[in-house]
XYZ file of C-alpha atoms in Angstrom:
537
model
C 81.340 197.032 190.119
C 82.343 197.996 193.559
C 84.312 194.996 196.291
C 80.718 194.724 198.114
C 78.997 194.172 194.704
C 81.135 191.596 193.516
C 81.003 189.469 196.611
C 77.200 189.939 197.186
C 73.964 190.023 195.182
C 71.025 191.800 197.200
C 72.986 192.524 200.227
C 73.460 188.639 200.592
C 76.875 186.526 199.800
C 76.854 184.828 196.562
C 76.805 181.314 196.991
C 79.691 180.315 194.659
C 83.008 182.506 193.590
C 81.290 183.454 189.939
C 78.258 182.230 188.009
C 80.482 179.865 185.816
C 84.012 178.327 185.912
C 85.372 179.670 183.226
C 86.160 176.044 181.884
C 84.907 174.810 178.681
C 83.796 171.481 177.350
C 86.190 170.229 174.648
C 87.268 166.651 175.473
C 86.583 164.112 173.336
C 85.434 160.228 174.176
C 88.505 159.709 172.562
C 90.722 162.445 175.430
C 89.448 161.019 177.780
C 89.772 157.004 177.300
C 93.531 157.984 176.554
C 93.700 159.755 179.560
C 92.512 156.882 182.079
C 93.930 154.162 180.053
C 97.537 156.028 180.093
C 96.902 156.828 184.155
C 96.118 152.973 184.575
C 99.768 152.401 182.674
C 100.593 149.810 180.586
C 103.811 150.204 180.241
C 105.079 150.213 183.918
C 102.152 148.079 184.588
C 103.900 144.901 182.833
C 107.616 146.439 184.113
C 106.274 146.195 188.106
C 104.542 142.988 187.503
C 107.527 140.551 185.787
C 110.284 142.806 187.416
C 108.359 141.771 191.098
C 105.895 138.934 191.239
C 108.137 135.989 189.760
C 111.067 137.221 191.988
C 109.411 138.049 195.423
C 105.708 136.477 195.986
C 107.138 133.081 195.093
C 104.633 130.693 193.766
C 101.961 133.825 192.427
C 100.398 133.489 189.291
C 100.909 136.985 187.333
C 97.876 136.256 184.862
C 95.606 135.007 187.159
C 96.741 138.173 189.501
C 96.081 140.563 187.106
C 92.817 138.906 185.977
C 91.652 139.618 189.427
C 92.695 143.133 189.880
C 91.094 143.936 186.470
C 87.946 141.751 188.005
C 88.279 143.699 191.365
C 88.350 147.132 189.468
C 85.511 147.372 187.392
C 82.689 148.247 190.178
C 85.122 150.698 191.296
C 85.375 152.622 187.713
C 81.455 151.865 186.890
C 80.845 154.161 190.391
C 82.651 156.824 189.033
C 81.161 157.027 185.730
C 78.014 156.922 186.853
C 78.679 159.561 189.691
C 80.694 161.493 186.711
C 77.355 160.982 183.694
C 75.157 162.117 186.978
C 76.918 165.362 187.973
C 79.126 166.211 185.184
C 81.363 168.627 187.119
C 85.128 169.479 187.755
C 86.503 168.346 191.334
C 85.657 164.562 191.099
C 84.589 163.020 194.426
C 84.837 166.601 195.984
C 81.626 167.159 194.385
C 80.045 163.764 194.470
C 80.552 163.106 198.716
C 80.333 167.017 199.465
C 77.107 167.164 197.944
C 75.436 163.318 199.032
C 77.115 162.463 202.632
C 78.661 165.577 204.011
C 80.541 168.836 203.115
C 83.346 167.499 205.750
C 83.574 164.338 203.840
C 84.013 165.903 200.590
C 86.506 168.145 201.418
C 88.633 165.570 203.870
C 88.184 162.859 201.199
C 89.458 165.861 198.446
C 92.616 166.802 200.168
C 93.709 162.866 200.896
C 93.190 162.807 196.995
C 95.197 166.301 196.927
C 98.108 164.516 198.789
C 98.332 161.251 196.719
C 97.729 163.362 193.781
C 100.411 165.609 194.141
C 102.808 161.987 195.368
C 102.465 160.672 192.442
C 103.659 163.868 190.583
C 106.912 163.374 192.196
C 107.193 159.748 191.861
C 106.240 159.628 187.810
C 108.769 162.982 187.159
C 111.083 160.611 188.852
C 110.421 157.364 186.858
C 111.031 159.133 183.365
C 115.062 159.169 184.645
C 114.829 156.224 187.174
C 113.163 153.207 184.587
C 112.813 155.303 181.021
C 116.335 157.338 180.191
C 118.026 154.641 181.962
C 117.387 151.675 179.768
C 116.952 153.665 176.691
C 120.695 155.088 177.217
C 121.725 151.700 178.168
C 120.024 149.970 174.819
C 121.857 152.777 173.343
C 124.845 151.902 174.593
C 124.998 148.132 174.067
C 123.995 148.943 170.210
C 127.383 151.209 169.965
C 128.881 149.354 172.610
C 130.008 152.619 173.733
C 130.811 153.024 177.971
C 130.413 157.041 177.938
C 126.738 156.080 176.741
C 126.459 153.303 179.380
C 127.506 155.982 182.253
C 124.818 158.279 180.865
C 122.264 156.111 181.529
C 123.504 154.818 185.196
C 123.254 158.790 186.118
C 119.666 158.890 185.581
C 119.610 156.168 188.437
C 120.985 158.801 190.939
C 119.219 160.974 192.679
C 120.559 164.384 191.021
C 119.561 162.360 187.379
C 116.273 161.551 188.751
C 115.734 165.161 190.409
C 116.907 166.941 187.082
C 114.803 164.796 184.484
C 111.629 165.117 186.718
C 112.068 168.668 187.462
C 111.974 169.267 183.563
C 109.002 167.326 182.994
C 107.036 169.603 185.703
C 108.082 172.645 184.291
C 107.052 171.433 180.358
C 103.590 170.016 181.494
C 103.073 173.414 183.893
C 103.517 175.261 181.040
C 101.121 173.175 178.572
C 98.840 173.295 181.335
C 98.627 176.756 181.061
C 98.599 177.165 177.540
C 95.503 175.397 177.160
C 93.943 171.818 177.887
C 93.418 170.706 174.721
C 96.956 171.655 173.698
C 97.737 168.624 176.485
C 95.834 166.230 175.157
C 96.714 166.558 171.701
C 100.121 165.545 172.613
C 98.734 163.466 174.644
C 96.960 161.069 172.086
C 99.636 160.980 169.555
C 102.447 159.813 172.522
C 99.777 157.099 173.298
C 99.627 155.795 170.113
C 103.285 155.539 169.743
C 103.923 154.176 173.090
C 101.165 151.722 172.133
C 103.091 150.916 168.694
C 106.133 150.174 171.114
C 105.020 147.841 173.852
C 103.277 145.868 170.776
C 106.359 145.774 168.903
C 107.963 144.409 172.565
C 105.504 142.076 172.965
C 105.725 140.403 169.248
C 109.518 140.043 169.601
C 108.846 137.985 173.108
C 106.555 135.652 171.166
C 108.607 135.100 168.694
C 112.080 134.544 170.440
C 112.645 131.156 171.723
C 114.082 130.566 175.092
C 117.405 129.381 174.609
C 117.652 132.678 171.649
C 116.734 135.119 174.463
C 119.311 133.525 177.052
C 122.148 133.551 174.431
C 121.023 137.613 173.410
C 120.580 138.529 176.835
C 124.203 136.945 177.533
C 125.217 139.333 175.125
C 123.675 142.029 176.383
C 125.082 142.341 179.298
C 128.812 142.145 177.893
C 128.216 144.617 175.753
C 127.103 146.756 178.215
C 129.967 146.339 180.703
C 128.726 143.515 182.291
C 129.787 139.579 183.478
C 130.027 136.472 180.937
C 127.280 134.220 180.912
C 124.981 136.971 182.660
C 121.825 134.909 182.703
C 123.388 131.781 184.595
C 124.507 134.251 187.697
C 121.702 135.528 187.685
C 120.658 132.180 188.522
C 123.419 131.310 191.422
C 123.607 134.671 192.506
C 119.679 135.164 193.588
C 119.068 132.217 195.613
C 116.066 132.147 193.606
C 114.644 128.548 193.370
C 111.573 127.605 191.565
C 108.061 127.346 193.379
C 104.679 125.551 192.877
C 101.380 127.625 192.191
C 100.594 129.731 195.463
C 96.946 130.865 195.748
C 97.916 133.313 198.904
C 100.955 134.282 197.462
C 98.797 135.598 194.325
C 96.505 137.161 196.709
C 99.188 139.312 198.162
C 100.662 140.260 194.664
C 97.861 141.884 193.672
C 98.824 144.997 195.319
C 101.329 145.299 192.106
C 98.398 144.855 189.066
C 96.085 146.538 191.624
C 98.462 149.805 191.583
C 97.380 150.185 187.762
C 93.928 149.262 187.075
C 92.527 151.059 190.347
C 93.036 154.442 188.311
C 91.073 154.394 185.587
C 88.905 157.103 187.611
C 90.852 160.557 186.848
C 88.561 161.744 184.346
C 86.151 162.524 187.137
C 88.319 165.463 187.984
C 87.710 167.318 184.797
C 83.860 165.987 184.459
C 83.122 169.622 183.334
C 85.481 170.097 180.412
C 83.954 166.333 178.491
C 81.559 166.485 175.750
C 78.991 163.664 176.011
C 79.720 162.818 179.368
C 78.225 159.235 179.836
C 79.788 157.988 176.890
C 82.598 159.534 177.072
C 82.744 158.344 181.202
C 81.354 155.077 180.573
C 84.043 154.248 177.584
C 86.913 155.928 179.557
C 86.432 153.949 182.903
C 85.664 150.766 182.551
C 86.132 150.443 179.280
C 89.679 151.465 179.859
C 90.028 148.819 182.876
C 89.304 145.786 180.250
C 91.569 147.449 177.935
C 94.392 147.629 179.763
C 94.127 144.171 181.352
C 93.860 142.639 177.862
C 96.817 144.482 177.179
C 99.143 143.568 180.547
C 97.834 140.131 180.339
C 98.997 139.467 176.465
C 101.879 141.573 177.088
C 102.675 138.867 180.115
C 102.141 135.884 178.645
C 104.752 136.675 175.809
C 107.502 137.547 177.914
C 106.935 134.814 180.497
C 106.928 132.465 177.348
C 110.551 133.572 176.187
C 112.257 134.053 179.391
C 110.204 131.861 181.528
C 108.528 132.343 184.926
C 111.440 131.244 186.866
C 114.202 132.987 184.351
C 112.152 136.122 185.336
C 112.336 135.252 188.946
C 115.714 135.210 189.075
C 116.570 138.288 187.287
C 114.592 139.955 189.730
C 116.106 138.742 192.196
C 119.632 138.286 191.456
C 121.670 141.935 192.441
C 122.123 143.649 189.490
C 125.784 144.353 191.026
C 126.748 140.306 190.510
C 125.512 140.749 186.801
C 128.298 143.765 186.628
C 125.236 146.043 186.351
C 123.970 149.760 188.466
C 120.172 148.398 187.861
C 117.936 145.392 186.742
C 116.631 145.328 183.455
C 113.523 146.236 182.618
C 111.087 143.865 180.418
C 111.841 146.269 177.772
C 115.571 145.812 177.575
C 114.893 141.885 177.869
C 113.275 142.761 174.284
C 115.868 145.185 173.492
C 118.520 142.722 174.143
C 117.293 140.230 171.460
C 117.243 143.179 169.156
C 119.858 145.540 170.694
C 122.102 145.296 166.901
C 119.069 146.720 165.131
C 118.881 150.849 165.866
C 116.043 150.789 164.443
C 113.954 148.363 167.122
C 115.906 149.526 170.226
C 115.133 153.720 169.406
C 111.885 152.273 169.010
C 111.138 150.212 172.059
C 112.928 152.390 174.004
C 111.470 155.750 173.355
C 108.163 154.295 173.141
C 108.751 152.711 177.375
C 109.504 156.375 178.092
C 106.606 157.973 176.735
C 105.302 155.625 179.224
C 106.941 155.935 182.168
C 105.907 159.897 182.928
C 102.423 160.125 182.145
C 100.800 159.315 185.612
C 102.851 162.911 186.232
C 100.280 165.210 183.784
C 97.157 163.041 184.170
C 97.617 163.675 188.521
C 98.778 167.489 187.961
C 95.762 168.227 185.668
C 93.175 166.523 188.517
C 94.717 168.487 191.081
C 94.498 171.890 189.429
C 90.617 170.625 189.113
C 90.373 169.905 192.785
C 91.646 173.217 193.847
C 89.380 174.951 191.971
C 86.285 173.062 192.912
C 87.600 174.249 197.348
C 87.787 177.971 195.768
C 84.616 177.976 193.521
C 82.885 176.858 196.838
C 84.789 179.013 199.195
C 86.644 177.008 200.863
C 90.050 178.133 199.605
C 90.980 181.618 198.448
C 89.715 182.980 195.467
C 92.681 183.291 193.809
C 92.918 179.365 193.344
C 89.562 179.749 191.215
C 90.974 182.216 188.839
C 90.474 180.822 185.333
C 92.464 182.818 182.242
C 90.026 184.212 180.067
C 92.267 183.285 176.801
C 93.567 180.073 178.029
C 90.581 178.822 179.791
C 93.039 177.330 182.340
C 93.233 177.811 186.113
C 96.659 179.634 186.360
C 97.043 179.882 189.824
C 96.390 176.672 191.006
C 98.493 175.599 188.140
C 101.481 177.294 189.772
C 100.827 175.446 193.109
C 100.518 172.301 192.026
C 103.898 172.287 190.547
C 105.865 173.799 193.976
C 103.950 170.743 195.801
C 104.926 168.530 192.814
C 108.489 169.498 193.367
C 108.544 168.931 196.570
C 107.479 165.543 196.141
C 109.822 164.753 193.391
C 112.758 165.694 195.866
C 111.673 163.868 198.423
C 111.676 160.485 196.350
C 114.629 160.835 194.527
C 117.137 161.521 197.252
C 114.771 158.545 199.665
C 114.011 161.261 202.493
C 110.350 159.459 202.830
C 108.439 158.149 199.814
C 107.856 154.715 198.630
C 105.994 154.090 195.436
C 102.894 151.855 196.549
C 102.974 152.123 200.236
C 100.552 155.178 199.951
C 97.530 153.345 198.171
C 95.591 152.314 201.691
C 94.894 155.336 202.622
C 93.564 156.929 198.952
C 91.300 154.038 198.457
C 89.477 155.383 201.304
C 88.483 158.064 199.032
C 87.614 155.580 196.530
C 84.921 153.707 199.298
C 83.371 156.891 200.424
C 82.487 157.472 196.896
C 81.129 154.114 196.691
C 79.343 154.438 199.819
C 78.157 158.181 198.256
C 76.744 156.197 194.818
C 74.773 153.893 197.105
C 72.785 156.686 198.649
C 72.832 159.397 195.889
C 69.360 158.302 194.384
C 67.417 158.326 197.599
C 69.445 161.495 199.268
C 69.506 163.721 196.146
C 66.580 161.779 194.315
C 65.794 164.706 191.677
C 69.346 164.966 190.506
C 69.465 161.277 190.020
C 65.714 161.290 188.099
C 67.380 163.913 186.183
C 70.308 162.402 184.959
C 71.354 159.856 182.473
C 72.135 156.983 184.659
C 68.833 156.625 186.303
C 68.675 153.154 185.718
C 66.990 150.699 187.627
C 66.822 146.891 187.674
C 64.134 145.503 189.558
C 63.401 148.969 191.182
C 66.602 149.296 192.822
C 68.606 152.099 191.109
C 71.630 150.518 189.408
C 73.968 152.534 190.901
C 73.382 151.555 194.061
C 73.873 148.153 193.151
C 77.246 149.151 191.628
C 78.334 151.434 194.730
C 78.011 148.287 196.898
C 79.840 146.295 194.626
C 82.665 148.724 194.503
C 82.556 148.817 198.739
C 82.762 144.748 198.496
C 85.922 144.797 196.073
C 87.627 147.878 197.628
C 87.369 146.387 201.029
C 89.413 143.311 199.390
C 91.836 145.719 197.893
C 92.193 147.360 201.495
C 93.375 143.820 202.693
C 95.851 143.929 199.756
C 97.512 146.802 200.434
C 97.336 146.302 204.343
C 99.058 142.581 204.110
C 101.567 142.638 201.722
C 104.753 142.279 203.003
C 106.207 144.923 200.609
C 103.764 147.514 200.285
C 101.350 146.743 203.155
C 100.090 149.556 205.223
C 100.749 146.550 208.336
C 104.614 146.569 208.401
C 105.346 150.924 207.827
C 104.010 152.834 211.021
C 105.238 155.713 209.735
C 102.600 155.909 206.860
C 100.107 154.578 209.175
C 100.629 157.902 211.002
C 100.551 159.772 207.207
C 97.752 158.020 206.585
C 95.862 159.160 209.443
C 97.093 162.544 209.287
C 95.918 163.253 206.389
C 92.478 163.082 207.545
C 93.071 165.173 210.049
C 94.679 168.210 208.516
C 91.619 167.633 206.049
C 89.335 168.219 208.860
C 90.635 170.585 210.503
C 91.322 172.941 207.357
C 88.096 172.342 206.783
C 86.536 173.643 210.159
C 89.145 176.803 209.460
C 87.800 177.677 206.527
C 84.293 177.486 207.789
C 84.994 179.335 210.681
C 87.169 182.057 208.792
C 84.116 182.702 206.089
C 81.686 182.639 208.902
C 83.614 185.531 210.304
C 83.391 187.562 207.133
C 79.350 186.517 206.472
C 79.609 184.064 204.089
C 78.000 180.476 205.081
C 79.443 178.241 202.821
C 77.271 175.251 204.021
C 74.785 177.204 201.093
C 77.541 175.970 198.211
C 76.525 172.476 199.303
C 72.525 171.935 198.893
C 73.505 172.937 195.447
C 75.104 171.393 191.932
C 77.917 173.622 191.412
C 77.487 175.678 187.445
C 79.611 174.916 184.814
């Protein structure tokens, strides 16, 4: 077939790259609940939320915090199932705003997603070093109380640990990625269910260690390790931490920490396309993963604030892990490890079972990326090459490839502190998330026949349900917004620089947007046709 013939049918442009994406549907309810309940993160979940709350939002309540966030999440993941049951596609909220508010939307609200997306590549590549070799090497070495061991696992706090370890990870899950989906989540489920095994086995030795136990193990710990006598009491002097009585406002503003999890039980959106059964499969994944996990953080909570305490918490947090003779603050799982740390057995255990948590926000956010780049190149909007999906793989190569460079680059610029924080970038992508509510509000009146057509076309008193739940996600993502704009840690209030990121974003979105356009207009092809339609499969 000649260049002409493949671009056109009839002498007039085709209206998307091919008649098919070359992706096929092979994930399982099962893939896919794994997959959002892994990118909502148990594991660091629990380490953010008794590692921060007790020691700097004095007076919060972690369970009651997490309660809400898990409260203030669920109309959020309920809008994207029913926007990913309705249109069952690849590209996420691309294709849900692109196609119900505006093609500039889509695309704008796509590419903020692109550049959080491909963040938070960087920043979980650089957590497998920075919170998972670290204490496993450092469990390690109080078991064989050996200091080579215990200098191991203070290098994966530096940048050039954190750099190497991450830059590994991106290479390994580039190359699964490439080899095939499914090959990903295969590995995927049978991590999960070890990791799970782990943070259960973490939790039961919490709730079964009495106080004064953990403070005489943890004592131990630390001496074994290189570190001062009677660790736990300097922890105490050393912080200035003092206790505080229940703070309602205080708990308010901590929710930016439980908040950073259970938002993000969305991601299977991005690779709608590839799921068999799609509104189960959605329905179970999304919210059904957001009750899951905050079951899970909240149990997980209560057992460690029963053996160490609120305010023993607090003030390891707090304290400098330099007065404690130490290069970084334990984690929650070394405070298990360290009533265990004589039996190999437990620590190789709890320890490899934190890491398998602490880099899987890495493939979860390179796999949705691929996925968005392909849904700008199916439609035209990016070059074709981005679309190009191996015919023996089934997997988009290309885009594969360019995700990792911008996944690098990210990676480098958090470990060596050039400009990203972890949270601090959360305002701005649940924007994204209340254009798609806003999108679910108005999809049953503005694209009527797709919603009659669809699974979700429920109603409840003639209002289509959806709607109901898009304005209910607006409502609790507008309370999220004040979150992340207050907090004195994260909030978007107190770092102009992101405020300018943040806005930027947006802009570049736009105005790559309007290039493309014009550039395709040039050469014939109105791509404004890609968006009266449902993409194909």
């Amino acid at each position: 077939m000649s260049g002409m013939a493949a671009g056109r049918s009839w002498g007039r442009p085709r209206t998307f790259v091919r008649e098919a994406t070359g992706l096929t549907k092979e994930l399982s309810l099962l893939d896919i609940f794994v997959y959002n309940t892994n990118n909502q993160n148990i594991g660091l979940g629990v380490l953010f939320i008794l590692l921060f709350v007790p020691a700097f939002y004095p007076g919060a309540s972690m369970l009651g915090g997490v309660l809400v966030a898990g409260l203030l999440a669920l109309a959020h993941a309920a809008t994207y199932a029913f926007f990913a049951a309705a249109l069952p596609r690849s590209g996420g909220d691309y294709v849900y705003i692109s196609r119900t508010l505006s093609p500039l939307l889509g695309f704008v609200s796509s590419f903020n997603w692109l550049v959080w997306l491909s963040v938070y590549i960087g920043i979980p590549a650089a957590y497998f070093g920075q919170y998972g070799l670290s204490s496993l090497f450092r469990l390690l070495a109080a078991h064989y109380r050996n200091p080579d061991l215990m200098r191991f696992a203070d290098f994966w706090q530096t940048p050039l640990g954190i750099f190497v370890a991450g830059t590994v990870l991106i290479v390994v899950f580039g190359s699964i990625f490439a080899l095939g989906t499914k090959i990903y989540f295969r590995i995927q489920n049978v991590a999960f269910a070890f990791a799970t095994l782990a943070v259960a086995v973490a939790g039961i030795v919490a709730l079964m260690t009495s106080r004064e136990t953990f403070i005489a193990r943890f004592d131990e710990y630390v001496r074994a390790v290189g570190g001062v006598e009677n660790a736990f009491r300097v922890a105490w002097e050393s912080s200035g931490y003092r206790p505080h009585p229940f703070d309602a406002y205080q708990t308010f503003l901590s929710l930016s920490l439980p908040l950073y999890i259970v938002l993000y039980a969305i991601t299977s959106s991005f690779i709608g396309g590839e799921v068999k059964n799609a509104r189960r499969a959605q329905f179970f994944g999304m919210p059904g993963s957001v009750l899951y996990c905050t079951v899970w953080i909240v149990l997980l909570i209560a057992a460690f604030q029963k053996m160490v305490g609120y305010d023993g918490l607090g003030a390891i947090g707090a304290a400098d892990p330099a007065a404690l003779g130490l290069a970084f603050t334990p984690t929650f799982v070394e405070l298990a490890g360290a009533v265990v740390h004589h039996n190999l057995l437990l620590i190789l255990l709890i320890g490899l079972g934190f890491l398998l948590w602490t880099y899987v926000w890495l493939p979860i956010n390179y796999l949705a990326s691929t996925r968005i780049l392909l849904a700008w190149s199916f439609d035209r909007l990016m070059p074709e090459k981005l679309s190009y999906v191996s015919p023996r793989t089934h997997t988009p190569l290309v885009a594969i490839l360019v995700v990792g460079i911008l996944g690098e680059i990210c990676l480098a610029l958090y470990a060596w502190h050039i400009v990203l924080a972890s949270i601090v970038g959360i305002f701005g992508w649940i924007i994204s998330f209340i254009l798609t509510a806003i999108a679910a509000i108005v999809f049953p009146y503005r694209r009527r026949d797709d919603f009659e057509a669809s699974p979700v076309r429920w109603r409840v008193a003639g209002l289509p349900v959806m709607s109901i739940i898009g304005l209910l996600a607006v409502i609790s993502l507008l309370i999220c917004e004040l979150v992340f704009w207050l907090d004195p840690f994260v909030g978007l209030a107190y770092f102009p620089n992101v405020q300018i990121l943040t806005v930027g974003v947006f802009v570049v979105g736009a105005v790559l947007y309007w290039l493309a356009k014009t550039i395709q207009a040039r050469r014939g092809i109105r791509i404004e046709y890609a968006f009266r339609e449902i993409p194909p499969e």
